[in-house]
Coordinates of C-alpha atoms and ligand atoms in Angstrom, one line a residue:
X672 CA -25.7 -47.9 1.3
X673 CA -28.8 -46.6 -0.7
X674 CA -31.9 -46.5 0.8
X675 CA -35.4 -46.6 -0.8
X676 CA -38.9 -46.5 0.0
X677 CA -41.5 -47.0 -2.8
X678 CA -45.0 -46.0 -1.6
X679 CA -47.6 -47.2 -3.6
X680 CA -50.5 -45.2 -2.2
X681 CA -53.7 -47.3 -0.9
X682 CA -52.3 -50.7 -2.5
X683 CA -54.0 -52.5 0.0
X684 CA -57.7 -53.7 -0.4
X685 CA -60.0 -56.2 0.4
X686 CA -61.5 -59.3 -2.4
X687 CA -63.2 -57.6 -5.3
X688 CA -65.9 -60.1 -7.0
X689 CA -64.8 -58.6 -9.9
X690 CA -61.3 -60.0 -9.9
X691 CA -62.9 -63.6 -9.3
X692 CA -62.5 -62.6 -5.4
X693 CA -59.1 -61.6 -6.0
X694 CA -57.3 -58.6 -4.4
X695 CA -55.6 -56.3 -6.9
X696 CA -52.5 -57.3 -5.3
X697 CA -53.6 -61.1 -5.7
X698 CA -54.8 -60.4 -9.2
X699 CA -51.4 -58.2 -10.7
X700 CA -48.7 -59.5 -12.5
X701 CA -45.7 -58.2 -10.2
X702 CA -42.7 -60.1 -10.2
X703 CA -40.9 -57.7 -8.8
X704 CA -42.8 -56.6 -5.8
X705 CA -43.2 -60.6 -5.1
X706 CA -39.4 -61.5 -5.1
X707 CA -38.8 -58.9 -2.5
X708 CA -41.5 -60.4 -0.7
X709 CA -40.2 -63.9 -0.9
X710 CA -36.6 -63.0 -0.4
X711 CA -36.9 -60.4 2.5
X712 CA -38.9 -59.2 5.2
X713 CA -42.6 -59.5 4.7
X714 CA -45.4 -58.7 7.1
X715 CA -48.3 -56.3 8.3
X716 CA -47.7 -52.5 9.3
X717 CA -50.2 -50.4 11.1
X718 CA -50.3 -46.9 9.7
X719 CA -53.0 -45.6 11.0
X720 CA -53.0 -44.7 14.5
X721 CA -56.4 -46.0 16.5
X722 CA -58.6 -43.4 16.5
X723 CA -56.8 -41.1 13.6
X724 CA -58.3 -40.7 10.5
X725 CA -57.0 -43.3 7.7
X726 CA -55.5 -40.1 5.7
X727 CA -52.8 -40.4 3.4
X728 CA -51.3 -37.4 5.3
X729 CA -51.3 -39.7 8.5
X730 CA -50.0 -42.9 6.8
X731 CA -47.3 -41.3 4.6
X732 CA -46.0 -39.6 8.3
X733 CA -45.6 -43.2 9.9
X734 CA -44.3 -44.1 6.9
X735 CA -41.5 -41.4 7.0
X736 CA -41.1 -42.6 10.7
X737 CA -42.9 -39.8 12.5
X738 CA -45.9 -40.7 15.1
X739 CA -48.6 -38.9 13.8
X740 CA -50.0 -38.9 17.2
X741 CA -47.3 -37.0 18.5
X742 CA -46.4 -34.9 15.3
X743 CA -49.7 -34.4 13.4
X744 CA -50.4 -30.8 13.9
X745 CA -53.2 -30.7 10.9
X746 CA -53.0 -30.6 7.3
X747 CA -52.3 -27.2 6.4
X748 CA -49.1 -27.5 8.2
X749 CA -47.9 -30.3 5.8
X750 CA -49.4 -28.6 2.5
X751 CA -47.6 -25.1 3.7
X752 CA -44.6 -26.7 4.1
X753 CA -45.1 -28.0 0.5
X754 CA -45.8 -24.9 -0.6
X755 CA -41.9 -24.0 1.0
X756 CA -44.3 -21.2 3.7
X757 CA -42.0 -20.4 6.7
X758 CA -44.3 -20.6 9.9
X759 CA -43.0 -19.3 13.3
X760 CA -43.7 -21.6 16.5
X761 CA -46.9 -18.6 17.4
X762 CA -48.2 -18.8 13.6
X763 CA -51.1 -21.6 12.9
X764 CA -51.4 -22.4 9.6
X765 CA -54.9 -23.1 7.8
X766 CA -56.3 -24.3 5.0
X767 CA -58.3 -21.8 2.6
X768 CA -60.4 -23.1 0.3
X769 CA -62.4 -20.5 -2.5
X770 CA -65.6 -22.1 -1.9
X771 CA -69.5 -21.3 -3.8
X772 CA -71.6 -21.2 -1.2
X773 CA -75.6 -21.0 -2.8
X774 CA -78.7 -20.5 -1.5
X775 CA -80.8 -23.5 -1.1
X776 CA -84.9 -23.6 -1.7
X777 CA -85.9 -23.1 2.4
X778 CA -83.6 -19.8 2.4
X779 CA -80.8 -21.6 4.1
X780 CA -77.0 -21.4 2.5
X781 CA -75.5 -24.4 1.5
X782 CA -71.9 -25.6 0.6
X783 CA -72.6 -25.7 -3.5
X784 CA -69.0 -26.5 -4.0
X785 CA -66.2 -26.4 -1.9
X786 CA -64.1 -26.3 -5.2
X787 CA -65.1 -23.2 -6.5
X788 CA -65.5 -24.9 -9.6
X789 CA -62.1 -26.2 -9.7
X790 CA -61.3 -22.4 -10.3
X791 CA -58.0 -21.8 -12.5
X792 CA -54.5 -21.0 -10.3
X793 CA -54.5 -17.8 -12.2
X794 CA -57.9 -16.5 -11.6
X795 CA -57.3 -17.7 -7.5
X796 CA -53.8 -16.1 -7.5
X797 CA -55.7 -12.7 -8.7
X798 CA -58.4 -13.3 -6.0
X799 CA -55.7 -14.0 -3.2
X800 CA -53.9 -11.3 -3.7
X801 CA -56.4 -9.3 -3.5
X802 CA -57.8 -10.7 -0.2
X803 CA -53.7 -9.9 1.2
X804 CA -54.0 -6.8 -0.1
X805 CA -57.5 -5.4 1.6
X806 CA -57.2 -8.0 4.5
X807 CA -53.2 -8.9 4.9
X808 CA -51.4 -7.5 7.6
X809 CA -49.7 -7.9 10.7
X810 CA -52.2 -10.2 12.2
X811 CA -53.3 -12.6 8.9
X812 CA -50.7 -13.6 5.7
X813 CA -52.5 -15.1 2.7
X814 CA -50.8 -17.2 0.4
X815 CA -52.1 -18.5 -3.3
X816 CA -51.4 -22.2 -4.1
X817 CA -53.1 -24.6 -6.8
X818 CA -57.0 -24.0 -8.2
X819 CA -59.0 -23.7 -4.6
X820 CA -56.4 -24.8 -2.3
X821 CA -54.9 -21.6 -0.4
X822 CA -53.1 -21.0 2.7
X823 CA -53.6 -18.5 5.3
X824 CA -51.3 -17.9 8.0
X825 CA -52.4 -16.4 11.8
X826 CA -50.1 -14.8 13.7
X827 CA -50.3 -16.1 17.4
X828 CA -54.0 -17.7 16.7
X829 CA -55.6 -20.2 18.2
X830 CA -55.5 -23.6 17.3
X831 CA -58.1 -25.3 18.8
X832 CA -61.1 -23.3 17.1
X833 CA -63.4 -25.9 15.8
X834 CA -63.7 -26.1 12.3
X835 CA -65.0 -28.0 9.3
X836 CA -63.6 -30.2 6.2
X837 CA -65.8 -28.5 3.4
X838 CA -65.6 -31.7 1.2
X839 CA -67.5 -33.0 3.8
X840 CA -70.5 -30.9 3.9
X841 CA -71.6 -30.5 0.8
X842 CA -74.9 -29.6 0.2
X843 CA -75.3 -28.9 3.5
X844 CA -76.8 -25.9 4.8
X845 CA -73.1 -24.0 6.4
X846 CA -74.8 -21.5 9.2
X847 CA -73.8 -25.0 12.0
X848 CA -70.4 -25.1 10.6
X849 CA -69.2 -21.9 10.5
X850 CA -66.2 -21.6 13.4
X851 CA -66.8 -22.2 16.7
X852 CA -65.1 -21.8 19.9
X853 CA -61.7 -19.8 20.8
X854 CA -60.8 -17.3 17.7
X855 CA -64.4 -18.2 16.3
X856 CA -65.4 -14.3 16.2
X857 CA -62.4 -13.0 14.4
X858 CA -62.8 -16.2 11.9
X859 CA -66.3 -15.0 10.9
X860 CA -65.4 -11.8 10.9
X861 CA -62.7 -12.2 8.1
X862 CA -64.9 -14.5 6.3
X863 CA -67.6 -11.7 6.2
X864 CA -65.0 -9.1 5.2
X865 CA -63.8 -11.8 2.4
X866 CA -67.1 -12.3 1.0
X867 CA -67.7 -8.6 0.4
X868 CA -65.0 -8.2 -1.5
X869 CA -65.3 -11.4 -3.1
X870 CA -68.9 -10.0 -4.1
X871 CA -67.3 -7.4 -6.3
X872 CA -64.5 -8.7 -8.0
X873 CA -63.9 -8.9 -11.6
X874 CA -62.6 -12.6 -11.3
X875 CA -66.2 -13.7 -10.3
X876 CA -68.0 -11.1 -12.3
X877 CA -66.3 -12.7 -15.7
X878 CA -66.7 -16.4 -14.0
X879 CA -70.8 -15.8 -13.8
X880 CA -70.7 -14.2 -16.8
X881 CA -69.6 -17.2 -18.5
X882 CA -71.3 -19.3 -16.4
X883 CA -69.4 -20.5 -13.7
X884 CA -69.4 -21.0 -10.0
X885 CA -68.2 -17.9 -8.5
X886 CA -65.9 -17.7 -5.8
X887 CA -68.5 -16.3 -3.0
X888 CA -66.6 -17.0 0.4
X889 CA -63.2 -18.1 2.1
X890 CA -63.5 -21.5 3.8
X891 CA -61.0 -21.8 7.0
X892 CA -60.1 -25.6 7.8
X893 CA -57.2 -28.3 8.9
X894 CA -55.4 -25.9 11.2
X895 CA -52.1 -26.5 13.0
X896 CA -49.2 -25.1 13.9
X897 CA -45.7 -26.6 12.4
X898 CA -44.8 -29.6 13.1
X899 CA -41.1 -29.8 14.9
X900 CA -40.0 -33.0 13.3
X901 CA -36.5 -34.0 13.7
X902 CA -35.2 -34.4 10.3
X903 CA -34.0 -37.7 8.6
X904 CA -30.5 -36.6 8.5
X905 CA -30.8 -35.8 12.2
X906 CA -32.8 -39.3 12.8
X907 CA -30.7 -41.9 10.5
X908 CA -27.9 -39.6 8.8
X909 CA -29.6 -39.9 5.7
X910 CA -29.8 -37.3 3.0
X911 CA -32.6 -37.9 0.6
X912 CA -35.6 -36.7 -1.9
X913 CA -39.2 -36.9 -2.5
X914 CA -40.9 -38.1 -5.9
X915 CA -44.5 -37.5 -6.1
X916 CA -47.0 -35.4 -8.0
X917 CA -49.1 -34.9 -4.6
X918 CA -48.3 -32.0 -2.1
X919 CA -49.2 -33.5 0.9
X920 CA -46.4 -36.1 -0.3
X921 CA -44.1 -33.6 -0.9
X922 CA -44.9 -31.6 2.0
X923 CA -44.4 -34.5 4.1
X924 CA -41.0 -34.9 2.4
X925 CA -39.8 -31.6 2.7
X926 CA -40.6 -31.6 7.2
X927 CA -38.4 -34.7 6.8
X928 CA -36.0 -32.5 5.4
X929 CA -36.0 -34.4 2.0
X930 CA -35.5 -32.4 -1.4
X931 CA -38.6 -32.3 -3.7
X932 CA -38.0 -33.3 -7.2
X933 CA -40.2 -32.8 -9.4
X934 CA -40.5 -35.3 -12.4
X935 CA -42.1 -34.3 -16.1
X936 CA -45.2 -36.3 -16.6
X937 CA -45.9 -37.3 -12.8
X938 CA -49.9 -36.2 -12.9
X939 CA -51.0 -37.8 -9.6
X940 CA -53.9 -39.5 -11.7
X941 CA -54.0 -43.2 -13.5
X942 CA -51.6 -41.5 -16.3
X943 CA -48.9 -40.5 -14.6
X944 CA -45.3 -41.6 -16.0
X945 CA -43.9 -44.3 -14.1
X946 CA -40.9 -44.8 -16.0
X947 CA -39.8 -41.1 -15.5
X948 CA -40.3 -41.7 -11.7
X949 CA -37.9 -44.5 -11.8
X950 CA -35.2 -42.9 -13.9
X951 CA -35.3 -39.8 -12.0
X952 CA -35.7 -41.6 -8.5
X953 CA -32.4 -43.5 -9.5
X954 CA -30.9 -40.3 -10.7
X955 CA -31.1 -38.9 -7.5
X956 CA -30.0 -41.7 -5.6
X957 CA -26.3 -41.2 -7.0
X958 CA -26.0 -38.4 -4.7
X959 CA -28.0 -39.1 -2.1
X960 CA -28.5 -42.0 0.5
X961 CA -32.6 -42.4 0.7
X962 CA -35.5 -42.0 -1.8
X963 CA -39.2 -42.1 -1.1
X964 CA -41.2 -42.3 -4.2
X965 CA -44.4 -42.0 -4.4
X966 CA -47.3 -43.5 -6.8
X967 CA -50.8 -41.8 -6.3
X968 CA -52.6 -44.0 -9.3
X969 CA -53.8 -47.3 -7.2
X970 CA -55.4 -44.8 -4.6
X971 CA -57.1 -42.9 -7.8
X972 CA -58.5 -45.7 -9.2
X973 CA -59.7 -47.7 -5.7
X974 CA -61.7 -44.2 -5.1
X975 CA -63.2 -45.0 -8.7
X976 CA -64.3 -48.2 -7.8
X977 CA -62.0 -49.3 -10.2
X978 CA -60.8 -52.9 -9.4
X979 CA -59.4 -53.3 -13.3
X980 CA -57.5 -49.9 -13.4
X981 CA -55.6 -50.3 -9.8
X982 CA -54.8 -53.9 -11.3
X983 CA -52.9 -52.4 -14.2
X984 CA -51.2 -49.3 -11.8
X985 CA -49.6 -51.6 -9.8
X986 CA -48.5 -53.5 -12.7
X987 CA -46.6 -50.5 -13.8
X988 CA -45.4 -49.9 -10.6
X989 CA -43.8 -53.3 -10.3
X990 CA -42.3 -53.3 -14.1
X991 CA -41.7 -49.3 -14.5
X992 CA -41.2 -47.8 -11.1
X993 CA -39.6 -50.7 -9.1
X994 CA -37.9 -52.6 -12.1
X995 CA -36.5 -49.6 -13.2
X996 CA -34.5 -49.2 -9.7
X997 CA -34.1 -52.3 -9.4
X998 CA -32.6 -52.3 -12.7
X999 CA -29.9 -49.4 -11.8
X1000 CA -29.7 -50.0 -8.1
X1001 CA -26.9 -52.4 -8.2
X1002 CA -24.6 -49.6 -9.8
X1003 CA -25.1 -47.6 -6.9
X1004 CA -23.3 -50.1 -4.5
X1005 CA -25.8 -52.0 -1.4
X1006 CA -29.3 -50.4 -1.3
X1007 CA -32.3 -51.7 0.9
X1008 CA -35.8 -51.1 -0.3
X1009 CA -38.9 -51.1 1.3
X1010 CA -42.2 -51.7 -0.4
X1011 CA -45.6 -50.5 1.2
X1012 CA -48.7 -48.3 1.0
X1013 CA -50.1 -45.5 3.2
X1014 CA -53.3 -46.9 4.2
X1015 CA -55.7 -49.3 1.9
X1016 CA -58.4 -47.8 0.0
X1017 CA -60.8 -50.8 -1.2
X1018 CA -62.3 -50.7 -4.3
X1019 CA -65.6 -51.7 -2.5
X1020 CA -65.4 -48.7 0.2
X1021 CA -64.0 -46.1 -2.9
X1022 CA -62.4 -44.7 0.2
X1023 CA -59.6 -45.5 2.9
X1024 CA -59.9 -47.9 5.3
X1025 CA -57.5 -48.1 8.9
X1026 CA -56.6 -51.7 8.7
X1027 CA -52.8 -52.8 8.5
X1028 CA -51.2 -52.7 5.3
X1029 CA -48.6 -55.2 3.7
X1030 CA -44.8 -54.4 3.8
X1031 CA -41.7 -55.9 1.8
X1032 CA -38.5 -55.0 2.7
X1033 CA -35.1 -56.8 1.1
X1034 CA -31.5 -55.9 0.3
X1035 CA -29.3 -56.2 -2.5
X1036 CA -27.7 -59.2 -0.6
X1037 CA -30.9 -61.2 0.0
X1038 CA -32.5 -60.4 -3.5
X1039 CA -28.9 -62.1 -5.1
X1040 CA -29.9 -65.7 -3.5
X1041 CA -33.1 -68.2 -4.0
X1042 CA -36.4 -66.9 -2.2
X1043 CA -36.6 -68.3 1.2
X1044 CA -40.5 -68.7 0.4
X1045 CA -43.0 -69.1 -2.4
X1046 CA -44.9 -66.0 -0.8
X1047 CA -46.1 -63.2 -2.9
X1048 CA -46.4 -59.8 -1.8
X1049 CA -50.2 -60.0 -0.9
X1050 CA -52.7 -59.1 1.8
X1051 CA -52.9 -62.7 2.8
X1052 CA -49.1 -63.7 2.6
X1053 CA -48.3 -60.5 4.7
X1054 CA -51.0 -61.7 7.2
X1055 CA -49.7 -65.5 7.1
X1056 CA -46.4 -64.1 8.1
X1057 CA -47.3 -63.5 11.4
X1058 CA -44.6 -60.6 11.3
X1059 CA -46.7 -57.0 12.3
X1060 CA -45.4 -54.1 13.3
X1061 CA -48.1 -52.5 15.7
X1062 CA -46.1 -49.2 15.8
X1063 CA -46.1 -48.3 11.9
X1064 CA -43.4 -45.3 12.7
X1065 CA -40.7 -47.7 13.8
X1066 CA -40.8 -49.4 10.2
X1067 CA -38.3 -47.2 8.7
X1068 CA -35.8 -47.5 11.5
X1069 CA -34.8 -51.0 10.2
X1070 CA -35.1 -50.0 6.5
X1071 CA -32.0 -48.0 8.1
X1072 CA -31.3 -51.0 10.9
X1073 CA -31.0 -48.3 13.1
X1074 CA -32.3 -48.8 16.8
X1075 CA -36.1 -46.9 16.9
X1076 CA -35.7 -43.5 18.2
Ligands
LIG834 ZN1 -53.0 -42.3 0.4

């Protein structure tokens, strides 16, 4: 039996007036997606826990069956782990942004841009290494990932300093969010040492030169230790792989104990090649028993505000993602798919939102007779169902019909 979850991130939305009131789900052409809805299983999922931040980080982890109130341990966990970082159980992991922080008109400094100006992997690597170099040791690991995002590991930290998002100050003036509480001192401290050497470098002296945002400071954020999640072989048996161009994705994937396989042409943006994710997702299903694949480009375009664009991704999910499985599936032997997002991100909001979220789930048996319904795989059928499943992490146990753990 094949198993396979296709995760269309932030599907879900509400009306848009400019789809004639339509959702995008309502308004695509997805004949796919609505068989499985009118020959299998189709209902409501709550994702997001009350009280947890609609994240895709949080939905993607019900979605792989884990509680994130129990296993969410903070961000930089999940994006190490992408990153294949080994943390011990007395190592908290954070996130470590290159920020420009600038002086603003009243003297204060601000968050300018918590991006650095999307500075290049290459000149961060340089910078990183440098920091591990002068500041690395016994007590602090640094670690270089993509453009600003960085990890830095503390050996038997804290975890419960408070810290800030820097996406979500910016602009601000930074002295009321620098660290606060236990391990506060030691944060700021390392910041400080950070920014000196930071002041100096030949990375930022050739990025101002050519007119760029310089790297000024080291940002600390999304702290956690690793999350001790039980594994899906360990769960349900299940060997299986992650497709998706998104680390947090992958990172997820890889705690689940999934393999991460990476696909030519999968961007994470609007672009991205859906028919390579389906050929390769079906390539790895002939050795394996579970795929999650993953499509970022409906979530990309609802930030955008882009009703028309999120339209057409899910379109190409449904013809080049799903019908290309669907397609191959039945050479494989029985297979069960579920359909779902991670959260819904409406078009109006251009950001997540916590509601429930439609499901589909079918197998190869159900999918070979007439639908049972005329139902379509829509906000409003899901909801007519009167099917929801309140605890979102127990989903995947009967994609595997397996009693919930
Ligand atoms: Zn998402």
């Amino acid at each position: 039996m094949k198993y396979v979850i296709v995760h269309g991130d932030g599907m879900a939305d509400w009306p848009c007036p400019e789809l004639g009131g339509k959702t995008p789900l309502e308004a695509a052409r997805k004949p796919n997606m609505d068989r499985i809805a009118a020959c299998g299983e189709l209902g409501l999922v709550a994702t997001i826990p009350n009280g947890m931040p609609p994240g895709s980080d949080v939905g993607t982890m019900t979605m792989l069956g884990y509680d994130p109130l129990r296993y969410h341990t903070g961000r930089a966990p999940i994006e190490a782990a992408s990153m294949g970082l080994d943390a011990g159980p007395d190592d908290v992991i954070f996130r470590m942004n290159l920020v420009t922080l600038t002086p603003a008109a009243d003297g204060a400094t601000v968050m300018g841009d918590f991006t650095a100006g999307h500075i290049s992997s290459a000149e961060a690597s340089e910078i990183v290494a440098d920091l591990s170099r002068n500041l690395g040791g016994h007590e602090f690991e640094f670690h270089a990932g993509v453009s600003y995002r960085h990890i830095m590991i503390w050996h038997g930290g804290p975890v419960d300093t408070a810290l800030t998002p820097p996406h979500d100050i910016t602009d601000k003036p930074v002295a009321e969010y620098l660290p606060k509480g236990e391990g506060a001192e030691r944060l700021r401290g390392l910041m400080a040492q950070a920014a000196d050497i930071l002041s100096r470098h030949p990375i930022n002296q050739a990025r101002r030169a050519s007119g760029k945002p310089a790297a000024t400071s080291v940002w600390f954020w999304g702290q956690g230790k690793r999350p001790a999640v039980p594994t899906l072989r360990q769960r349900f048996g299940a060997d299986g792989a992650v497709i998706s161009a998104v680390d947090l994705v992958n990172g997820l994937g890889r705690l689940a104990g999934l393999e991460v396989i990476k696909v030519p042409g999968a961007t994470g943006f609007l672009d991205t090649d859906y028919g390579a994710k389906g050929r390769y997702g079906l390539d790895a299903l002939r050795h394996r028993d579970f795929l999650l694949v993953h499509v970022e480009a409906p979530d990309e375009a609802a930030h955008m505000g882009r009703a028309d664009l999120k339209v057409e991704a899910i379109e190409r999910i449904d013809e080049l993602v799903l019908g290309t499985l669907l397609d191959g599936l039945p050479r494989l032997g029985d297979y069960r798919i579920l359909l779902m997002p991670d959260h819904a991100t409406p078009c109006k909001l251009k950001t997540h939102s916590n509601e429930p979220v439609p499901f589909a789930m079918v197998s190869d048996k159900a999918l070979g007779h007439p639908p049972a319904a005329s139902r379509r795989y829509t906000e409003a059928d899901a909801a007519a169902s009167g099917l929801i499943v309140a605890d979102g992490h127990g989903l995947i146990a009967r994609l595997f019909q397996k009693p919930s753990a």
